[in-house]
Coordinates of C-alpha atoms in Angstrom, one line a residue:
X1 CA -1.4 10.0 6.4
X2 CA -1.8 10.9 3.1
X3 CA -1.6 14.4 1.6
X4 CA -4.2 16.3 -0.1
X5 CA -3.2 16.2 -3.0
X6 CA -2.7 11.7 -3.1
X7 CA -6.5 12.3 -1.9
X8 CA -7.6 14.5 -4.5
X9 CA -5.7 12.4 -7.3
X10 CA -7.6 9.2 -5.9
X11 CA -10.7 10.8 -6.1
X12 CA -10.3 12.2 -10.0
X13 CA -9.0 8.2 -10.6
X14 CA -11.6 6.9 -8.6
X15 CA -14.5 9.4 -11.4
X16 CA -12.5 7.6 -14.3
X17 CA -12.4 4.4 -13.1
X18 CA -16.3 4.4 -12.6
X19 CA -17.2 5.9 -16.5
X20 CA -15.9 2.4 -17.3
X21 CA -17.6 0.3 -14.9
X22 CA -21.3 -1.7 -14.6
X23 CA -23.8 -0.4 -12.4
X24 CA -22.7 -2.7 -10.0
X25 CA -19.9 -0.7 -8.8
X26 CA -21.4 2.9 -9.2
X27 CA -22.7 2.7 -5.4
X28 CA -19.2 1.5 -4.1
X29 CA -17.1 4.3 -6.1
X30 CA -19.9 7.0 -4.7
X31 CA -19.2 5.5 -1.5
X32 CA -15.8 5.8 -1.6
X33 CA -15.4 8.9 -3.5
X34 CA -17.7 11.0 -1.0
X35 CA -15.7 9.5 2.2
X36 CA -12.3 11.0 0.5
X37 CA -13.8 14.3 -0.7
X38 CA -15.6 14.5 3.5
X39 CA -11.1 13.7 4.3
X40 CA -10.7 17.2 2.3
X41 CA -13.7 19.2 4.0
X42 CA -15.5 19.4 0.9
X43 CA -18.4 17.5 2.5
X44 CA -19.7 18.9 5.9
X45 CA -21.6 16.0 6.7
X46 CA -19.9 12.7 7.7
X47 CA -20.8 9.7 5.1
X48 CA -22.4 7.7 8.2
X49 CA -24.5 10.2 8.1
X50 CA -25.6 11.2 4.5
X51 CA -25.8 8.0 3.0
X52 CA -29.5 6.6 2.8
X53 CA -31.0 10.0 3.3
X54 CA -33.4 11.8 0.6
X55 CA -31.8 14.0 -1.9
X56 CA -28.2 12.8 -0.2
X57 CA -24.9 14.5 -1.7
X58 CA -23.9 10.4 -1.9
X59 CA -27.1 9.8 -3.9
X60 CA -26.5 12.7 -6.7
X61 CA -22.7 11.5 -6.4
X62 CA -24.2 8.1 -7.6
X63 CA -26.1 9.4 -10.2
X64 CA -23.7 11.1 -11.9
X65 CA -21.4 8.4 -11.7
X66 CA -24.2 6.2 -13.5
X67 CA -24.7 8.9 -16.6
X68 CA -20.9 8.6 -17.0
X69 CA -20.5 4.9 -17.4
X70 CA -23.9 5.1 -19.6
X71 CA -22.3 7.7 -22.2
X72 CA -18.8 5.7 -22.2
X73 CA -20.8 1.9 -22.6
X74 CA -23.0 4.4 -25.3
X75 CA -19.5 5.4 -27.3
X76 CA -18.0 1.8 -27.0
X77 CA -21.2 0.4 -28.9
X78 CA -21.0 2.8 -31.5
X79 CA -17.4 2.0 -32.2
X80 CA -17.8 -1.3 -32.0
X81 CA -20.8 -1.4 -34.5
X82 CA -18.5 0.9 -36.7
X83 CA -15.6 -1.9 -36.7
X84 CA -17.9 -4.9 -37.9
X85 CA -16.3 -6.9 -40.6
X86 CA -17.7 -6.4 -44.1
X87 CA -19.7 -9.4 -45.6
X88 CA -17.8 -11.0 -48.5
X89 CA -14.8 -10.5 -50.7
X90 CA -13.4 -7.2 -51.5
X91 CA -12.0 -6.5 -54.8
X92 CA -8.3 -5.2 -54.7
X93 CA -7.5 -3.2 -57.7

């Protein structure tokens, strides 16, 4: 069994992992993050239960997931626009 604290460490890893993920994965990591956080009591309803339900904790969990890995593929653009190569020769003085 693990301890609460393993849990809650899996859960705050679990957040970062999915700010640098596709959409794909932003259902799985809700998934997954609401069935640890229900382990620690801070969900009253069991995830069998919640999940596919109107206005579900797992929904919103999934939502904010997806704005997180929107505003991190946002900032990797911009950096990687900001690194493009300059076109021609430089002169060194």
């Amino acid at each position: 069994m693990k301890t609460e604290r393993e849990i809650r460490d899996e859960v705050r890893r679990s957040r970062e992992r999915a700010a640098g993920l596709s959409g794909f994965w932003v259902p799985e990591l809700a998934a997954a993050i609401y069935a640890l956080e229900w382990a620690l009591g801070k969900r009253s309803e069991a995830p069998s239960v919640d999940v596919g339900r109107a206005g579900s904790a797992h929904g919103r969990l999934s939502e904010t997931l997806l704005k997180a890995a929107e505003k991190n593929a946002a900032v990797s653009a911009r950096s990687a626009r900001s690194r493009k190569p300059r076109a021609g020769l430089r002169r060194v003085k």
